[in-house]
């Protein structure tokens, strides 16, 4: 790496540290009833969040961020990588439409995220041939548009692209099957002063390994730390982060800056996903960030984006039911627990933090649908042959991810499970009467069926333009004609 490239890396690092202080947040939009973008932008401001990471280039979201003072990482979905990799003109057009125009209109775009975890082992190599060429073409388009000093192209990568055969961070290296590709990408990032973006999830370590030590996932001490030479690691975040640092150093790229693109803890959908553990993790991480100490191999400020800002009830649950519950705010913007996100931001935000204690600040004047719910008729026999296919249909087309072993709704009996499924579908369909039919099994009630731990939600009134009603509403009068091979187990 020549002196010019080294200078570029230093300038980029200074910008990451000085221009984007404080915690960022991932703002996903896979929700049936999303909050208005202007409302979410105000939530970001009220909570001192100065950076937003997006997964696409939604016009409503980007327009709402104009002149907000919030720095933006705009995303390119994986399904666009092939076209951007094969046609540099397509990349030029994408940058012109989704970066240049918005920068001109006052959106402070700092990064373009080219793909999202494209090298996940579960993708079976689907994006191995297209990610790097797409990255090159997007960066070239940014250069041609005169934006390369402000906007950098990066690739958010899952932490599975690196590892250590010994378990010690100092032995970190990139995954053997993509090693050469990773070195090409890292060199390109370094040459262009762009950061390496890694998504680090201690929760997933715990979820995938029943023998994983629980305390090691958090930041408040672990009785059997990893000793790596003169360094002792008491939490898996530092160890994981430094495994990446070691991988970069081992291959001659120790000066490349690092962004933690996603980090967080879900609140439902798994036995280890609850509000208590999520608060413990996020508080610990915020304290870690606030200390400014960094990690043993990379001292200094940590640049990170919490995953995520708000729950998304339309995310894929293929990885697990917890996928719809990563938000520090619920679907309606209500805070789930106390958490201070303003401790590393500006002096103004610090004063606001002191004034608001450690409470998250939710939106104001949210309008909900009517206070009514769809439930199973109490006189219906649980042996009715229509129940299983009806519940299957409701859960496949709505959100039943809070049902299951040791989830927030695990206290429900069989009737409660059925009613929860019916209500989820009913609410998602804006309380349309046709959405509470289920072959005559269901009825609308004004009595709240919620329990002390399980809330039967009422959706926000998001307006016809953004609500589920704007999509095709399946006529439930035909439900009994549909045969679904799904077996439903009631807890």
Coordinates of C-alpha atoms in Angstrom, one line a residue:
X1 CA 0.0 0.0 0.0
X2 CA 1.6 3.3 -1.1
X3 CA 1.7 6.5 0.9
X4 CA -1.4 7.9 -0.9
X5 CA -3.5 4.9 0.0
X6 CA -2.2 5.0 3.6
X7 CA -3.2 8.7 3.8
X8 CA -6.6 7.8 2.5
X9 CA -7.0 5.2 5.1
X10 CA -6.1 7.6 7.9
X11 CA -8.5 10.3 6.6
X12 CA -11.2 7.7 6.4
X13 CA -10.5 6.6 9.9
X14 CA -10.6 10.1 11.2
X15 CA -13.9 10.7 9.5
X16 CA -15.4 7.5 11.0
X17 CA -14.2 8.6 14.5
X18 CA -14.9 12.3 14.3
X19 CA -17.7 12.7 11.8
X20 CA -20.0 9.9 13.1
X21 CA -19.7 9.8 16.9
X22 CA -22.2 7.9 18.9
X23 CA -24.2 4.8 18.2
X24 CA -26.0 4.2 15.0
X25 CA -29.1 2.1 14.3
X26 CA -30.3 -0.2 11.6
X27 CA -33.6 0.9 10.2
X28 CA -35.4 -2.0 8.6
X29 CA -38.8 -1.6 6.9
X30 CA -40.1 -5.1 6.6
X31 CA -43.2 -4.3 8.5
X32 CA -46.8 -4.7 7.6
X33 CA -47.7 -1.4 9.4
X34 CA -44.5 0.8 9.4
X35 CA -44.3 4.0 11.3
X36 CA -44.2 7.1 9.0
X37 CA -40.6 7.8 8.1
X38 CA -40.8 11.3 9.5
X39 CA -41.8 9.8 12.8
X40 CA -38.9 7.4 12.8
X41 CA -36.5 10.3 11.9
X42 CA -37.8 12.2 14.9
X43 CA -37.2 9.1 17.1
X44 CA -33.6 8.9 15.9
X45 CA -33.1 12.6 16.9
X46 CA -34.9 12.3 20.2
X47 CA -32.7 9.4 21.2
X48 CA -29.4 11.0 20.1
X49 CA -28.8 8.5 17.2
X50 CA -26.8 10.2 14.6
X51 CA -26.3 7.4 12.1
X52 CA -28.9 5.2 10.3
X53 CA -28.1 2.1 8.3
X54 CA -30.7 1.2 5.6
X55 CA -31.1 -2.0 3.7
X56 CA -32.4 -0.4 0.5
X57 CA -33.0 3.0 -1.0
X58 CA -36.6 3.6 -0.2
X59 CA -37.6 7.1 -1.4
X60 CA -39.9 7.9 1.6
X61 CA -37.2 7.0 4.1
X62 CA -34.4 8.8 2.3
X63 CA -36.5 11.9 1.7
X64 CA -37.4 12.0 5.4
X65 CA -33.7 12.0 6.3
X66 CA -33.0 15.1 4.3
X67 CA -31.5 17.9 6.3
X68 CA -31.9 15.8 9.5
X69 CA -28.3 15.9 10.5
X70 CA -28.3 12.1 10.5
X71 CA -25.6 10.3 8.6
X72 CA -26.8 7.5 6.3
X73 CA -25.6 4.1 5.0
X74 CA -27.9 3.3 2.1
X75 CA -28.2 -0.4 1.1
X76 CA -28.2 -2.4 -2.0
X77 CA -30.1 -5.7 -1.7
X78 CA -28.4 -8.9 -2.7
X79 CA -30.8 -9.5 -5.6
X80 CA -29.4 -6.5 -7.3
X81 CA -25.7 -7.5 -7.2
X82 CA -25.8 -9.5 -10.4
X83 CA -27.0 -6.6 -12.5
X84 CA -24.7 -4.1 -10.9
X85 CA -21.7 -6.4 -11.3
X86 CA -22.3 -7.1 -15.0
X87 CA -23.1 -3.5 -16.2
X88 CA -21.2 -0.5 -15.0
X89 CA -23.8 1.7 -16.5
X90 CA -26.4 0.1 -14.2
X91 CA -24.2 1.1 -11.3
X92 CA -23.9 4.6 -12.6
X93 CA -27.7 4.9 -12.9
X94 CA -28.1 3.4 -9.4
X95 CA -25.7 5.9 -7.9
X96 CA -27.3 8.8 -9.8
X97 CA -30.8 7.9 -8.6
X98 CA -30.1 6.7 -5.1
X99 CA -27.1 8.7 -4.0
X100 CA -26.4 11.8 -6.0
X101 CA -30.0 13.0 -6.1
X102 CA -30.5 12.6 -2.4
X103 CA -27.1 14.1 -1.5
X104 CA -28.2 17.1 -3.6
X105 CA -31.4 17.3 -1.7
X106 CA -29.7 17.3 1.7
X107 CA -29.4 13.7 2.7
X108 CA -26.0 13.1 4.4
X109 CA -25.1 9.7 2.8
X110 CA -21.7 8.5 3.9
X111 CA -21.7 4.8 2.9
X112 CA -23.3 2.5 0.3
X113 CA -23.7 -1.0 1.6
X114 CA -23.2 -3.3 -1.4
X115 CA -25.3 -6.4 -0.5
X116 CA -26.0 -7.7 2.9
X117 CA -24.0 -10.7 4.3
X118 CA -23.6 -12.1 0.7
X119 CA -21.1 -14.7 1.8
X120 CA -23.2 -16.5 4.4
X121 CA -22.6 -20.2 4.2
X122 CA -26.3 -20.8 3.9
X123 CA -26.4 -18.9 0.6
X124 CA -24.3 -21.7 -0.9
X125 CA -22.1 -19.4 -2.9
X126 CA -25.0 -17.6 -4.7
X127 CA -23.2 -14.2 -4.6
X128 CA -19.6 -15.1 -4.7
X129 CA -19.1 -14.1 -8.3
X130 CA -21.1 -10.9 -8.2
X131 CA -20.3 -9.1 -4.9
X132 CA -16.8 -7.9 -5.6
X133 CA -17.5 -6.7 -9.2
X134 CA -20.6 -4.9 -7.9
X135 CA -18.5 -3.2 -5.2
X136 CA -16.0 -2.1 -7.8
X137 CA -18.7 -0.7 -10.1
X138 CA -20.5 1.2 -7.3
X139 CA -17.2 2.7 -6.1
X140 CA -16.3 3.7 -9.7
X141 CA -19.8 5.3 -10.1
X142 CA -19.3 7.2 -6.9
X143 CA -15.9 8.4 -8.2
X144 CA -17.4 9.5 -11.5
X145 CA -20.2 11.4 -9.7
X146 CA -17.6 13.3 -7.7
X147 CA -18.8 11.8 -4.4
X148 CA -15.8 9.6 -3.5
X149 CA -14.5 11.9 -0.8
X150 CA -17.9 11.8 1.0
X151 CA -19.4 8.4 0.2
X152 CA -17.6 5.1 0.5
X153 CA -18.8 1.7 -0.8
X154 CA -18.5 -1.2 1.7
X155 CA -19.9 -4.7 2.0
X156 CA -21.6 -5.7 5.3
X157 CA -20.3 -9.2 6.0
X158 CA -21.4 -11.7 8.6
X159 CA -18.8 -12.7 11.1
X160 CA -18.6 -16.2 9.6
X161 CA -16.2 -14.8 6.9
X162 CA -13.4 -15.0 9.4
X163 CA -12.5 -17.3 12.3
X164 CA -9.7 -18.9 14.3
X165 CA -8.8 -22.6 14.2
X166 CA -7.5 -22.4 17.8
X167 CA -10.3 -20.3 19.2
X168 CA -7.8 -17.6 20.0
X169 CA -8.4 -14.2 18.4
X170 CA -4.7 -13.8 17.6
X171 CA -5.0 -16.7 15.2
X172 CA -7.7 -15.1 13.2
X173 CA -7.9 -15.4 9.4
X174 CA -10.4 -15.4 6.7
X175 CA -12.5 -18.4 5.8
X176 CA -10.5 -20.8 3.6
X177 CA -13.1 -21.2 0.9
X178 CA -13.3 -17.4 0.2
X179 CA -9.8 -16.4 1.4
X180 CA -8.5 -15.0 -1.9
X181 CA -11.8 -13.3 -2.6
X182 CA -11.7 -11.7 0.9
X183 CA -8.2 -10.4 0.3
X184 CA -9.2 -8.8 -3.0
X185 CA -12.2 -7.1 -1.3
X186 CA -10.2 -5.9 1.7
X187 CA -7.4 -4.5 -0.5
X188 CA -10.0 -2.7 -2.5
X189 CA -11.6 -1.3 0.6
X190 CA -8.2 -0.2 1.9
X191 CA -7.2 1.4 -1.4
X192 CA -10.4 3.5 -1.4
X193 CA -10.4 4.4 2.3
X194 CA -13.5 2.4 3.0
X195 CA -14.2 0.4 6.1
X196 CA -14.6 -3.3 6.6
X197 CA -18.2 -3.8 7.8
X198 CA -18.8 -6.8 10.1
X199 CA -22.0 -8.0 11.7
X200 CA -21.3 -9.5 15.1
X201 CA -24.0 -11.4 17.0
X202 CA -23.2 -12.9 20.4
X203 CA -26.8 -14.0 20.6
X204 CA -26.4 -16.2 17.6
X205 CA -23.4 -17.9 19.2
X206 CA -25.7 -18.7 22.2
X207 CA -28.6 -19.7 19.9
X208 CA -26.5 -22.1 17.8
X209 CA -24.6 -23.7 20.6
X210 CA -26.4 -25.0 23.7
X211 CA -23.1 -25.4 25.4
X212 CA -22.0 -21.8 24.8
X213 CA -21.3 -20.1 28.2
X214 CA -24.1 -17.5 28.7
X215 CA -22.1 -15.0 30.7
X216 CA -19.5 -14.8 27.9
X217 CA -22.1 -13.3 25.6
X218 CA -22.4 -10.3 27.9
X219 CA -20.1 -7.6 29.2
X220 CA -20.3 -8.0 33.0
X221 CA -17.6 -10.6 33.6
X222 CA -17.0 -14.2 32.8
X223 CA -15.4 -16.7 35.2
X224 CA -13.5 -18.7 32.5
X225 CA -12.1 -16.1 30.1
X226 CA -10.1 -16.8 27.0
X227 CA -6.4 -16.2 27.6
X228 CA -4.6 -15.3 24.4
X229 CA -0.9 -14.5 25.3
X230 CA -0.9 -11.4 27.3
X231 CA -4.6 -10.6 26.6
X232 CA -7.6 -11.9 28.5
X233 CA -11.0 -11.9 26.8
X234 CA -14.0 -11.8 29.1
X235 CA -16.7 -11.3 26.4
X236 CA -17.3 -12.8 23.0
X237 CA -17.7 -9.4 21.3
X238 CA -14.1 -8.4 22.0
X239 CA -12.9 -11.8 21.0
X240 CA -14.8 -11.9 17.8
X241 CA -13.9 -8.3 16.8
X242 CA -10.2 -9.0 17.5
X243 CA -10.3 -12.2 15.5
X244 CA -11.2 -9.9 12.5
X245 CA -8.5 -7.4 13.5
X246 CA -6.0 -10.3 13.6
X247 CA -7.2 -11.6 10.2
X248 CA -6.7 -8.1 8.7
X249 CA -3.2 -7.8 10.3
X250 CA -2.2 -11.3 9.2
X251 CA -2.8 -10.4 5.6
X252 CA -1.2 -7.0 5.6
X253 CA -4.3 -4.8 6.1
X254 CA -4.0 -3.8 9.7
X255 CA -4.8 -0.2 8.9
X256 CA -8.3 -0.9 7.4
X257 CA -11.0 0.6 9.7
X258 CA -13.8 -1.5 11.0
X259 CA -17.5 -0.7 11.3
X260 CA -19.7 -3.1 13.4
X261 CA -22.7 -3.0 11.0
X262 CA -25.1 -5.0 13.2
X263 CA -25.1 -5.9 16.8
X264 CA -28.0 -6.4 19.2
X265 CA -30.2 -8.9 21.1
X266 CA -33.8 -9.9 20.3
X267 CA -36.6 -9.9 22.9
X268 CA -38.8 -12.8 21.8
X269 CA -39.0 -15.9 19.7
X270 CA -36.5 -18.0 21.6
X271 CA -35.8 -19.1 25.2
X272 CA -32.8 -16.7 25.3
X273 CA -34.6 -13.9 23.6
X274 CA -36.3 -11.7 26.2
X275 CA -36.3 -8.1 27.3
X276 CA -34.2 -8.8 30.4
X277 CA -31.3 -10.3 28.4
X278 CA -31.7 -7.8 25.6
X279 CA -31.4 -4.9 28.1
X280 CA -28.4 -6.6 29.8
X281 CA -26.6 -7.0 26.5
X282 CA -27.4 -3.6 25.0
X283 CA -26.6 -1.7 28.2
X284 CA -23.4 -3.5 28.5
X285 CA -22.5 -2.8 24.9
X286 CA -23.4 0.9 25.2
X287 CA -21.2 1.1 28.3
X288 CA -18.4 -0.5 26.3
X289 CA -18.8 1.9 23.5
X290 CA -19.0 4.9 25.9
X291 CA -15.8 4.0 27.6
X292 CA -13.9 4.7 24.3
X293 CA -11.5 1.9 25.2
X294 CA -12.2 -0.2 22.1
X295 CA -10.9 -3.8 22.1
X296 CA -7.5 -5.1 23.0
X297 CA -6.2 -5.3 19.4
X298 CA -8.0 -2.1 18.3
X299 CA -8.1 0.5 21.1
X300 CA -10.2 3.6 20.6
X301 CA -13.8 4.4 19.6
X302 CA -16.0 1.6 18.3
X303 CA -18.2 2.6 15.3
X304 CA -21.3 0.5 15.5
X305 CA -25.0 0.2 14.5
X306 CA -27.4 -1.4 16.8
X307 CA -29.6 -4.1 15.3
X308 CA -32.2 -2.9 15.3
X309 CA -34.3 0.2 15.8
X310 CA -37.9 -1.2 15.4
X311 CA -39.4 -4.7 15.3
X312 CA -40.3 -6.0 11.8
X313 CA -43.2 -8.4 11.6
X314 CA -42.5 -9.4 8.0
X315 CA -38.9 -10.5 8.3
X316 CA -38.1 -14.0 7.3
X317 CA -38.1 -16.4 10.2
X318 CA -36.1 -19.0 8.5
X319 CA -33.1 -18.4 10.8
X320 CA -35.5 -18.4 13.8
X321 CA -38.6 -16.8 15.2
X322 CA -36.4 -14.2 17.0
X323 CA -35.8 -12.5 13.6
X324 CA -38.9 -10.3 14.1
X325 CA -38.0 -9.1 17.5
X326 CA -34.6 -7.4 17.3
X327 CA -35.9 -3.8 17.9
X328 CA -35.2 -1.8 21.0
X329 CA -38.6 -0.4 20.1
X330 CA -41.7 -2.4 19.4
X331 CA -43.7 -2.2 16.1
X332 CA -45.5 0.9 17.3
X333 CA -42.4 2.7 18.5
X334 CA -43.0 2.0 22.1
X335 CA -39.7 1.4 24.1
X336 CA -39.3 -2.1 25.3
X337 CA -37.0 -1.3 28.2
X338 CA -34.8 1.4 29.6
X339 CA -31.7 2.1 27.6
X340 CA -29.5 5.2 27.1
X341 CA -28.4 5.6 23.5
X342 CA -27.1 9.1 23.9
X343 CA -24.1 8.6 26.0
X344 CA -21.5 9.0 23.3
X345 CA -23.0 11.7 21.2
X346 CA -22.8 15.5 21.3
X347 CA -22.9 17.8 24.3
X348 CA -26.5 18.8 23.5
X349 CA -27.6 15.1 23.3
X350 CA -25.7 14.4 26.6
X351 CA -27.8 17.1 28.3
X352 CA -30.9 15.6 26.8
X353 CA -29.8 12.2 28.1
X354 CA -29.4 13.6 31.6
X355 CA -32.8 15.2 31.4
X356 CA -34.5 11.9 30.3
X357 CA -32.5 9.6 32.6
X358 CA -31.9 6.3 30.8
X359 CA -35.3 6.1 29.0
X360 CA -35.7 5.5 25.3
X361 CA -37.9 8.1 23.7
X362 CA -40.8 6.8 21.7
X363 CA -43.0 8.6 19.1
X364 CA -45.9 10.9 20.0
X365 CA -49.5 10.8 18.9
X366 CA -49.5 7.3 17.4
X367 CA -53.0 6.4 16.2
X368 CA -54.1 2.8 16.6
X369 CA -56.9 0.8 15.0
X370 CA -60.1 0.2 17.1
X371 CA -59.8 -1.6 20.4
X372 CA -61.1 -5.0 19.2
X373 CA -59.6 -8.4 18.7
X374 CA -60.3 -11.6 16.7
X375 CA -60.5 -14.7 18.9
X376 CA -61.7 -18.3 18.7
X377 CA -65.4 -18.7 19.6
X378 CA -65.4 -20.2 23.1
X379 CA -67.9 -22.9 22.2
X380 CA -66.0 -24.3 19.3
X381 CA -64.7 -27.8 19.9
X382 CA -60.9 -28.0 19.8
X383 CA -61.4 -31.2 17.8
X384 CA -62.9 -29.3 14.9
X385 CA -61.0 -30.3 11.7
X386 CA -60.9 -26.8 10.5
X387 CA -58.8 -25.4 13.3
X388 CA -55.4 -26.8 12.3
X389 CA -55.5 -25.5 8.7
X390 CA -57.0 -22.2 9.8
X391 CA -54.2 -21.6 12.3
X392 CA -51.6 -22.6 9.8
X393 CA -53.0 -20.2 7.3
X394 CA -53.1 -17.4 9.8
X395 CA -49.5 -17.9 11.0
X396 CA -48.2 -18.3 7.5
X397 CA -49.7 -14.9 6.5
X398 CA -49.3 -13.0 9.7
X399 CA -46.9 -13.3 12.7
X400 CA -47.0 -16.1 15.3
X401 CA -43.3 -15.8 16.2
X402 CA -44.2 -15.0 19.9
X403 CA -45.8 -18.5 20.3
X404 CA -43.6 -21.3 21.4
X405 CA -41.4 -22.7 24.1
X406 CA -40.3 -20.1 26.7
X407 CA -41.5 -17.1 24.5
X408 CA -43.6 -14.2 25.8
X409 CA -46.7 -16.1 24.9
X410 CA -45.7 -19.6 26.2
X411 CA -48.2 -19.3 29.0
X412 CA -51.2 -19.5 26.6
X413 CA -53.3 -22.6 26.5
X414 CA -54.5 -24.2 23.3
X415 CA -57.4 -21.8 23.0
X416 CA -55.2 -18.9 23.6
X417 CA -52.7 -20.0 20.9
X418 CA -55.5 -20.3 18.3
X419 CA -56.9 -16.9 19.2
X420 CA -53.4 -15.3 19.1
X421 CA -53.0 -16.6 15.5
X422 CA -56.4 -15.4 14.4
X423 CA -55.9 -12.0 15.9
X424 CA -52.5 -11.6 14.3
X425 CA -54.0 -12.1 10.9
X426 CA -57.0 -9.9 11.7
X427 CA -54.8 -7.0 12.8
X428 CA -52.5 -7.4 9.9
X429 CA -55.4 -7.0 7.6
X430 CA -56.5 -3.8 9.3
X431 CA -59.4 -5.4 11.2
X432 CA -61.2 -6.2 8.0
X433 CA -64.3 -8.4 9.0
X434 CA -63.4 -10.9 6.4
X435 CA -60.1 -11.5 8.2
X436 CA -62.0 -12.8 11.2
X437 CA -64.0 -15.6 9.6
X438 CA -61.9 -18.7 9.6
X439 CA -64.7 -21.0 8.5
X440 CA -67.0 -19.6 11.2
X441 CA -64.5 -20.5 14.0
X442 CA -63.7 -16.9 15.0
X443 CA -65.5 -13.9 16.4
X444 CA -64.6 -10.2 17.1
X445 CA -64.5 -9.2 20.7
X446 CA -63.9 -5.9 22.5
X447 CA -62.5 -7.7 25.6
X448 CA -58.7 -7.7 25.5
X449 CA -57.5 -11.3 25.5
X450 CA -54.0 -10.3 26.6
X451 CA -52.3 -12.0 29.6
X452 CA -49.7 -10.6 32.0
X453 CA -46.9 -11.7 29.6
X454 CA -48.6 -12.1 26.2
X455 CA -49.9 -9.0 24.5
X456 CA -52.5 -9.4 21.7
X457 CA -51.5 -6.4 19.6
X458 CA -53.7 -3.8 17.9
X459 CA -52.0 -2.5 14.8
X460 CA -51.2 1.2 14.3
X461 CA -53.3 3.0 11.7
X462 CA -50.6 3.5 9.2
X463 CA -52.8 4.8 6.5
X464 CA -54.0 3.2 3.3
X465 CA -50.8 4.0 1.4
X466 CA -48.5 2.1 3.8
X467 CA -50.8 -0.5 5.3
X468 CA -51.4 -4.2 4.6
X469 CA -54.8 -3.2 3.2
X470 CA -53.1 -1.7 0.1
X471 CA -52.1 -5.2 -0.8
X472 CA -54.4 -8.0 -2.1
X473 CA -56.6 -9.2 0.7
X474 CA -57.2 -12.9 0.5
X475 CA -61.0 -13.7 0.8
X476 CA -61.3 -15.9 3.8
X477 CA -64.6 -17.2 2.5
X478 CA -62.4 -19.5 0.4
X479 CA -60.2 -20.6 3.3
X480 CA -61.9 -23.9 3.8
X481 CA -61.1 -24.8 0.2
X482 CA -57.4 -24.5 0.9
X483 CA -55.6 -27.5 2.0
X484 CA -52.3 -26.8 3.8
X485 CA -49.9 -29.6 4.7
X486 CA -48.7 -27.8 7.8
X487 CA -49.0 -29.6 11.1
X488 CA -49.6 -27.1 14.0
X489 CA -48.4 -28.0 17.5
X490 CA -50.1 -26.2 20.3
X491 CA -48.1 -25.5 23.4

